[in-house]
Coordinates of C-alpha atoms in Angstrom, one line a residue:
M790 CA 0.0 0.0 0.0
K791 CA 3.0 2.3 0.6
N792 CA 3.7 2.9 -3.1
Q793 CA 0.2 3.8 -4.2
N794 CA -0.9 7.3 -4.8
V795 CA -4.1 8.5 -3.3
P796 CA -6.1 11.7 -3.8
S797 CA -6.1 14.3 -1.2
W798 CA -8.8 14.4 1.5
S799 CA -11.9 16.0 0.0
Q800 CA -14.6 15.6 2.6
K801 CA -14.9 16.4 6.2
F802 CA -16.0 13.9 8.8
T803 CA -19.3 15.4 10.2
G804 CA -21.3 14.5 13.2
L805 CA -18.4 13.8 15.5
A806 CA -17.8 17.3 17.0
G807 CA -14.5 17.5 18.9
V808 CA -13.2 14.2 17.6
I809 CA -11.7 14.9 14.2
G810 CA -12.5 18.6 14.1
A811 CA -11.2 20.3 11.0
S812 CA -9.0 17.4 9.9
A813 CA -9.4 16.7 6.2
L814 CA -10.5 13.3 5.0
I815 CA -9.9 11.5 1.8
A816 CA -13.0 10.6 -0.3
F817 CA -11.7 7.2 -1.4
P818 CA -12.5 6.1 -5.0
A819 CA -11.6 2.6 -3.8
W820 CA -10.7 1.0 -0.5
A821 CA -7.5 -0.4 -2.0
H822 CA -6.1 3.2 -2.5
I823 CA -5.9 4.1 1.2
N824 CA -2.6 5.8 2.0
S825 CA -1.3 4.3 5.3
N826 CA 0.7 7.5 5.8
T827 CA -2.3 9.8 6.0
T828 CA -2.6 11.4 9.4
I829 CA -5.8 12.3 11.2
A830 CA -6.3 14.0 14.6
N831 CA -7.0 11.2 17.1
A832 CA -10.0 11.1 19.4
T833 CA -9.8 11.6 23.1
Q834 CA -8.5 8.5 24.9
T835 CA -11.3 8.5 27.5
Q836 CA -12.5 4.9 28.2
Q837 CA -15.9 5.7 29.7
V838 CA -19.0 4.9 27.7
A839 CA -22.6 5.9 28.3
G840 CA -25.5 3.7 29.4
N841 CA -25.3 -0.1 28.7
V842 CA -22.7 0.0 26.0
K843 CA -19.9 -2.2 27.4
P844 CA -16.3 -1.1 27.1
A845 CA -13.7 -3.5 26.0
A846 CA -12.6 -5.9 28.8
A847 CA -9.0 -6.1 27.7
P848 CA -6.5 -3.5 29.1
A849 CA -5.8 -0.7 26.6
S850 CA -2.1 -1.4 26.9
M851 CA -2.6 -5.0 25.5
A852 CA -5.0 -4.0 22.7
A853 CA -2.8 -1.1 21.6
T854 CA 0.1 -3.5 20.7
K855 CA -2.0 -5.2 18.0
D856 CA -3.5 -3.9 14.8
I857 CA -7.2 -4.2 13.9
V858 CA -6.8 -7.4 11.9
A859 CA -4.8 -9.1 14.7
I860 CA -7.4 -8.3 17.2
A861 CA -10.3 -9.4 15.0
S862 CA -8.6 -12.7 14.0
G863 CA -7.8 -13.5 17.6
D864 CA -11.5 -13.0 18.7
T865 CA -13.8 -16.0 18.2
Q866 CA -16.8 -13.7 17.6
F867 CA -15.2 -12.3 14.4
K868 CA -14.4 -15.5 12.5
T869 CA -16.8 -14.6 9.7
L870 CA -15.6 -11.0 9.5
T871 CA -11.9 -12.2 9.3
K872 CA -12.8 -14.5 6.5
A873 CA -14.7 -11.8 4.7
L874 CA -11.7 -9.4 5.0
G875 CA -9.5 -12.0 3.4
A876 CA -11.9 -12.6 0.6
A877 CA -12.2 -8.9 -0.1
G878 CA -8.4 -8.4 0.0
L879 CA -8.6 -5.9 2.8
V880 CA -6.4 -7.6 5.4
T881 CA -3.2 -5.7 4.4
T882 CA -5.1 -2.4 4.4
L883 CA -6.5 -2.8 7.9
Q884 CA -3.0 -3.7 9.1
G885 CA -1.8 -0.3 7.9
K886 CA -1.1 2.8 9.9
G887 CA -4.7 4.2 9.7
P888 CA -6.1 5.2 12.0
F889 CA -9.5 3.5 11.3
T890 CA -12.7 3.1 13.3
V891 CA -14.3 -0.2 12.5
F892 CA -17.9 -1.1 13.4
A893 CA -17.4 -4.9 13.5
P894 CA -20.3 -7.3 13.0
T895 CA -20.2 -10.5 15.0
D896 CA -20.6 -14.0 13.6
A897 CA -24.2 -13.9 14.8
A898 CA -24.8 -10.7 12.8
F899 CA -23.5 -12.4 9.6
A900 CA -25.6 -15.5 10.3
A901 CA -28.7 -13.3 10.5
L902 CA -28.3 -12.3 6.8
P903 CA -30.8 -13.9 4.4
K904 CA -30.0 -17.5 3.5
G905 CA -27.3 -17.7 0.9
T906 CA -26.3 -14.0 1.1
L907 CA -23.0 -14.6 2.8
D908 CA -21.9 -17.5 0.6
D909 CA -22.8 -15.4 -2.4
L910 CA -20.7 -12.4 -1.2
L911 CA -17.7 -14.6 -0.5
K912 CA -17.5 -15.7 -4.1
P913 CA -14.6 -14.2 -6.1
A914 CA -17.0 -12.9 -8.7
N915 CA -18.6 -10.7 -6.0
K916 CA -15.4 -9.3 -4.5
A917 CA -16.3 -5.7 -5.4
K918 CA -19.7 -6.0 -3.7
L919 CA -18.1 -7.5 -0.6
T920 CA -15.5 -4.8 -0.5
K921 CA -18.2 -2.1 -0.8
I922 CA -20.1 -3.6 2.2
L923 CA -17.1 -4.0 4.4
T924 CA -15.8 -0.5 3.8
Y925 CA -19.2 0.8 4.7
H926 CA -18.3 -0.4 8.3
V927 CA -15.2 1.8 8.5
V928 CA -14.7 5.5 9.0
P929 CA -11.4 7.4 9.0
G930 CA -9.9 8.4 12.3
S931 CA -9.9 6.8 15.7
V932 CA -13.2 7.6 17.3
L933 CA -14.1 6.4 20.8
S934 CA -17.7 5.9 22.0
T935 CA -17.5 8.9 24.3
S936 CA -17.1 11.1 21.3
L937 CA -19.9 9.7 19.2
K938 CA -22.9 12.1 18.8
S939 CA -26.1 11.8 16.8
G940 CA -25.8 12.6 13.2
N941 CA -24.4 11.3 9.9
V942 CA -20.8 10.3 9.4
T943 CA -19.1 9.5 6.1
S944 CA -17.8 5.9 5.7
V945 CA -14.8 4.9 3.7
E946 CA -17.3 3.5 1.2
K947 CA -18.4 7.2 0.9
S948 CA -22.0 6.7 1.9
P949 CA -23.3 8.2 5.1
L950 CA -23.8 6.2 8.3
K951 CA -26.5 7.4 10.7
V952 CA -25.3 7.5 14.3
V953 CA -28.0 7.8 17.1
V954 CA -27.0 8.3 20.7
S955 CA -30.2 8.1 22.9
G956 CA -31.3 6.6 26.2
G957 CA -27.8 5.4 27.0
K958 CA -27.6 3.4 23.8
V959 CA -25.6 4.0 20.6
T960 CA -26.7 2.7 17.2
V961 CA -24.9 3.0 13.9
G962 CA -26.9 2.4 10.7
G963 CA -29.6 0.8 12.8
A964 CA -27.1 -1.7 14.4
N965 CA -26.6 -1.6 18.2
V966 CA -23.1 -1.0 19.5
V967 CA -22.8 -3.9 22.0
K968 CA -19.2 -3.5 23.0
A969 CA -17.2 -0.3 22.5
D970 CA -13.6 1.0 22.5
I971 CA -11.6 -2.1 21.7
K972 CA -8.3 -0.2 21.1
A973 CA -5.9 -1.3 18.4
S974 CA -2.5 0.1 17.4
N975 CA -4.0 1.6 14.3
G976 CA -7.5 2.6 15.5
V977 CA -10.5 1.3 17.4
I978 CA -13.2 -1.4 17.1
H979 CA -16.8 -1.1 18.1
V980 CA -18.8 -4.4 18.1
I981 CA -22.2 -4.3 16.4
D982 CA -25.0 -6.8 16.2
K983 CA -26.0 -6.3 12.5
V984 CA -24.3 -6.3 9.2
L985 CA -24.6 -2.8 7.6
M986 CA -25.6 -2.5 4.0
P987 CA -24.8 0.6 1.8
P988 CA -27.9 2.1 0.2
D989 CA -27.0 0.7 -3.3
A990 CA -25.1 -2.5 -2.2
M991 CA -27.9 -5.0 -2.8

């Protein structure tokens, strides 16, 4: 990824006041063109989360030594996600510098998709569609749950994601954040209970 050229940031990450601020963001024409050297202002490192959203159980010092892919591949609830990242060719990208915020669906979330959907998406012929869906789960920057506010944010896929913070709960694109702030060396993971679909993915 280091030798690839990328366009300059052209969109601002809205809906997360005080997190990324005026940092410019790249509007990626394709996930594979992410520049791992791009820098973005990091979010606050506060570990507190509101309501019943559970923070990560692992100490931050442990999580911060591993990248997003290493954490996902070492967690049994992300077996399907790890497989999908490999099929889409996104493993190397998510091992890059970032930072990235990943809303990670669990195996149960993938299992809840209509019958045959996952098998179809994992076929080589549907790599582009799978990539589109997976990048819809990622936003640039390292955004902790304490900084999430209601509003739309722009995903790496370029479509907006609706964030709702209400009644002590956080939802993203209609999915519940069931565990927040799993820190990685190149970003942060928030666990969600639903696979998100871009408006024109299916």
